[in-house]
Amino acid sequence: MERTAPARPLFEEREIAILTAARALFQREDWELVTIDEIAAKAQIGKGTVYKHVTSKDELYARLAMEIDRRLLARIEAIDDAAPPLDQLAAYIAAFWQLADLPPEERNLMQYCGRVSFRRRLPVPMRADWGMIEQQLRDRLLAILRAGVSTDLIEPRSDDLLLFGVQSALHGAVRLAWRSGSGSGRPERAGELIRFILTGIATKQGRKYLKKGLALSA
């Protein structure tokens, strides 16, 4: 007899239960040692059911980390693309800085899943899906930077260098906050990060704009 596909609502409910259980268990100090058996027990479903949703614990980790990136992408996509480029860039930085205030289990997860060796273990389709999210984040940032260059607000550089400077500052600041425990609850740090990045790439015309305090008030 041909097997029928599981009912979508039930399948989705179980998937949510699995991810919720995993997220809860990852709050433990030994979160890297959490097993599929423990996740299944926490979700109150069979171990075999878990494997209908994920092929490995690494895939489960990746699913949760990708969701964090999707939340970031949603914040970035909400930025008004009709606003002046420096204001858009300030909003992008402020949205990215919210990663600094992730709960401990999500911070651990993002650092663990950011390893090259981890990414290589993932199924190719999942790597492609995650890469697409990251590409969308880069594309939006690059579009903002290019708009700033075209309006003489940002110093002209190659796309690679434009992205390198801003992304290095963003990722470095977030990881520093994770290590020191000072996250987005420190608004003065968000403001300092915005000032640091914007003044570092602004043209003379751009610095005049910044002196008006518009972008720096994001």
Short mmCIF file of C-alpha atoms in Angstrom, two decimals:
data_model
loop_
_atom_site.label_atom_id
_atom_site.label_comp_id
_atom_site.label_asym_id
_atom_site.label_seq_id
_atom_site.Cartn_x
_atom_site.Cartn_y
_atom_site.Cartn_z
CA MET A 1 0.00 0.00 0.00
CA GLU A 2 1.36 3.39 -0.97
CA ARG A 3 2.27 5.60 1.95
CA THR A 4 0.60 9.01 2.05
CA ALA A 5 2.40 12.20 2.95
CA PRO A 6 1.86 13.38 6.53
CA ALA A 7 -0.85 15.97 7.05
CA ARG A 8 0.82 19.34 6.67
CA PRO A 9 -0.63 20.97 9.82
CA LEU A 10 0.53 18.05 12.01
CA PHE A 11 3.91 17.95 10.27
CA GLU A 12 4.40 21.68 10.88
CA GLU A 13 3.26 21.39 14.50
CA ARG A 14 5.81 18.68 15.14
CA GLU A 15 8.52 20.69 13.46
CA ILE A 16 7.76 23.68 15.67
CA ALA A 17 7.79 21.38 18.70
CA ILE A 18 11.20 19.98 17.72
CA LEU A 19 12.74 23.42 17.21
CA THR A 20 11.21 24.74 20.43
CA ALA A 21 12.52 21.76 22.39
CA ALA A 22 15.99 22.10 20.90
CA ARG A 23 16.09 25.82 21.66
CA ALA A 24 15.13 25.14 25.27
CA LEU A 25 17.75 22.43 25.71
CA PHE A 26 20.43 24.63 24.17
CA GLN A 27 20.17 26.87 27.23
CA ARG A 28 22.19 24.27 29.15
CA GLU A 29 25.89 24.87 29.64
CA ASP A 30 26.61 21.55 27.92
CA TRP A 31 24.32 22.42 25.00
CA GLU A 32 26.72 20.90 22.45
CA LEU A 33 26.14 17.51 24.10
CA VAL A 34 22.36 17.58 23.71
CA THR A 35 21.17 14.44 21.91
CA ILE A 36 18.35 13.75 19.47
CA ASP A 37 16.87 11.44 22.13
CA GLU A 38 16.71 14.34 24.58
CA ILE A 39 15.16 16.62 21.98
CA ALA A 40 12.55 14.00 21.12
CA ALA A 41 11.71 13.49 24.79
CA LYS A 42 11.43 17.25 25.38
CA ALA A 43 9.17 17.62 22.34
CA GLN A 44 7.19 14.57 23.47
CA ILE A 45 7.50 12.83 20.11
CA GLY A 46 9.35 9.75 18.92
CA LYS A 47 12.99 9.85 17.92
CA GLY A 48 12.05 8.47 14.50
CA THR A 49 9.70 11.42 14.00
CA VAL A 50 12.53 13.84 14.63
CA TYR A 51 14.50 12.23 11.81
CA LYS A 52 11.58 12.85 9.45
CA HIS A 53 12.32 16.55 9.90
CA VAL A 54 16.11 16.67 10.19
CA THR A 55 18.82 14.23 9.17
CA SER A 56 21.23 15.13 11.98
CA LYS A 57 21.77 17.33 15.00
CA ASP A 58 23.94 19.62 12.86
CA GLU A 59 21.01 20.19 10.55
CA LEU A 60 18.87 21.08 13.55
CA TYR A 61 21.50 23.56 14.75
CA ALA A 62 21.60 25.08 11.27
CA ARG A 63 17.82 25.41 11.07
CA LEU A 64 17.79 27.42 14.29
CA ALA A 65 20.73 29.61 13.21
CA MET A 66 19.11 30.27 9.84
CA GLU A 67 15.98 31.45 11.62
CA ILE A 68 18.06 34.05 13.46
CA ASP A 69 19.44 35.28 10.13
CA ARG A 70 15.91 35.38 8.69
CA ARG A 71 14.82 37.62 11.56
CA LEU A 72 17.76 39.90 10.81
CA LEU A 73 16.86 39.94 7.11
CA ALA A 74 13.28 40.91 7.97
CA ARG A 75 14.55 43.90 9.96
CA ILE A 76 16.85 44.90 7.11
CA GLU A 77 14.12 44.59 4.48
CA ALA A 78 11.91 46.89 6.58
CA ILE A 79 14.37 49.78 6.08
CA ASP A 80 12.88 52.52 3.91
CA ASP A 81 14.81 52.38 0.63
CA ALA A 82 13.58 55.89 -0.22
CA ALA A 83 15.45 57.38 2.75
CA PRO A 84 18.84 59.10 2.22
CA PRO A 85 21.66 56.51 1.90
CA LEU A 86 23.40 57.47 5.15
CA ASP A 87 20.11 57.16 7.03
CA GLN A 88 19.56 53.74 5.46
CA LEU A 89 23.07 52.70 6.46
CA ALA A 90 22.53 53.89 10.02
CA ALA A 91 19.30 51.86 10.16
CA TYR A 92 21.11 48.80 8.75
CA ILE A 93 23.80 49.08 11.44
CA ALA A 94 21.19 49.51 14.18
CA ALA A 95 19.29 46.44 12.94
CA PHE A 96 22.45 44.34 12.76
CA TRP A 97 23.54 45.47 16.23
CA GLN A 98 20.45 43.82 17.70
CA LEU A 99 22.33 40.53 17.25
CA ALA A 100 24.49 41.67 20.14
CA ASP A 101 21.55 41.13 22.48
CA LEU A 102 20.77 37.54 21.50
CA PRO A 103 20.18 35.22 24.47
CA PRO A 104 23.19 33.05 25.42
CA GLU A 105 21.94 29.90 23.69
CA GLU A 106 21.48 31.75 20.39
CA ARG A 107 24.88 33.44 20.66
CA ASN A 108 26.50 30.05 21.19
CA LEU A 109 24.56 28.64 18.28
CA MET A 110 25.57 31.39 15.85
CA GLN A 111 29.25 31.06 16.75
CA TYR A 112 29.16 27.27 16.51
CA CYS A 113 27.33 27.29 13.17
CA GLY A 114 29.60 29.98 11.77
CA ARG A 115 32.54 27.59 11.57
CA VAL A 116 33.62 26.63 8.06
CA SER A 117 33.93 22.98 9.11
CA PHE A 118 30.33 23.02 10.33
CA ARG A 119 28.98 24.51 7.11
CA ARG A 120 30.76 21.86 5.07
CA ARG A 121 28.95 19.09 6.95
CA LEU A 122 25.51 20.41 6.00
CA PRO A 123 23.49 19.08 3.06
CA VAL A 124 24.14 21.05 -0.12
CA PRO A 125 20.54 22.35 -0.43
CA MET A 126 20.68 23.69 3.13
CA ARG A 127 24.02 25.41 2.49
CA ALA A 128 22.50 26.96 -0.62
CA ASP A 129 19.43 28.21 1.26
CA TRP A 130 21.56 29.73 4.00
CA GLY A 131 23.90 31.27 1.44
CA MET A 132 20.91 32.90 -0.24
CA ILE A 133 19.87 34.59 3.02
CA GLU A 134 23.40 35.87 3.56
CA GLN A 135 23.58 37.06 -0.03
CA GLN A 136 20.38 39.04 0.43
CA LEU A 137 21.90 40.74 3.48
CA ARG A 138 25.03 41.61 1.49
CA ASP A 139 23.07 42.78 -1.52
CA ARG A 140 20.99 45.19 0.52
CA LEU A 141 24.07 46.60 2.23
CA LEU A 142 25.88 46.96 -1.08
CA ALA A 143 22.87 48.72 -2.63
CA ILE A 144 22.89 51.24 0.23
CA LEU A 145 26.64 51.82 -0.10
CA ARG A 146 26.44 52.23 -3.87
CA ALA A 147 23.62 54.75 -3.45
CA GLY A 148 25.84 56.66 -1.03
CA VAL A 149 28.68 56.72 -3.54
CA SER A 150 26.43 57.85 -6.39
CA THR A 151 25.12 60.77 -4.31
CA ASP A 152 28.64 61.79 -3.21
CA LEU A 153 27.96 60.93 0.43
CA ILE A 154 30.27 57.90 0.63
CA GLU A 155 33.85 57.69 -0.62
CA PRO A 156 34.06 55.71 -3.87
CA ARG A 157 35.70 52.32 -3.49
CA SER A 158 35.37 48.92 -5.11
CA ASP A 159 32.35 46.88 -4.03
CA ASP A 160 34.69 44.50 -2.22
CA LEU A 161 36.28 47.24 -0.14
CA LEU A 162 32.99 48.98 0.56
CA LEU A 163 31.59 45.77 2.01
CA PHE A 164 34.80 44.72 3.73
CA GLY A 165 35.08 47.77 5.94
CA VAL A 166 31.46 47.90 7.04
CA GLN A 167 31.01 44.15 7.50
CA SER A 168 34.26 43.85 9.45
CA ALA A 169 33.14 46.56 11.86
CA LEU A 170 29.66 45.06 12.25
CA HIS A 171 30.72 41.46 12.82
CA GLY A 172 33.63 42.47 15.03
CA ALA A 173 31.45 44.68 17.21
CA VAL A 174 28.79 42.00 17.69
CA ARG A 175 31.33 39.34 18.63
CA LEU A 176 33.04 41.71 21.04
CA ALA A 177 29.66 42.35 22.67
CA TRP A 178 29.02 38.61 22.92
CA ARG A 179 32.34 38.11 24.71
CA SER A 180 31.94 41.06 27.07
CA GLY A 181 28.23 40.62 27.70
CA SER A 182 27.39 44.19 26.65
CA GLY A 183 24.72 44.00 23.98
CA SER A 184 22.13 46.21 22.38
CA GLY A 185 20.87 47.19 25.81
CA ARG A 186 23.71 49.71 25.68
CA PRO A 187 22.27 52.35 23.26
CA GLU A 188 25.40 54.47 23.54
CA ARG A 189 27.38 51.64 21.98
CA ALA A 190 24.97 51.39 19.07
CA GLY A 191 25.35 55.11 18.50
CA GLU A 192 29.13 54.89 18.69
CA LEU A 193 29.19 52.05 16.16
CA ILE A 194 27.00 54.05 13.77
CA ARG A 195 29.22 57.13 14.12
CA PHE A 196 32.40 55.10 13.69
CA ILE A 197 31.28 53.43 10.47
CA LEU A 198 29.55 56.43 8.88
CA THR A 199 32.28 58.96 9.55
CA GLY A 200 34.89 56.48 8.35
CA ILE A 201 33.40 56.17 4.87
CA ALA A 202 31.69 59.55 4.40
CA THR A 203 32.88 62.12 1.87
CA LYS A 204 33.23 65.79 2.76
CA GLN A 205 29.64 66.23 1.62
CA GLY A 206 28.63 63.22 3.66
CA ARG A 207 30.30 64.58 6.80
CA LYS A 208 28.38 67.82 6.36
CA TYR A 209 25.21 65.78 6.25
CA LEU A 210 26.24 63.92 9.39
CA LYS A 211 26.86 67.17 11.24
CA LYS A 212 23.16 67.85 10.92
CA GLY A 213 22.68 64.82 13.17
CA LEU A 214 20.07 63.14 10.99
CA ALA A 215 21.68 59.77 10.23
CA LEU A 216 23.45 59.65 13.57
CA SER A 217 20.14 59.81 15.41
CA ALA A 218 19.04 56.41 13.98
#
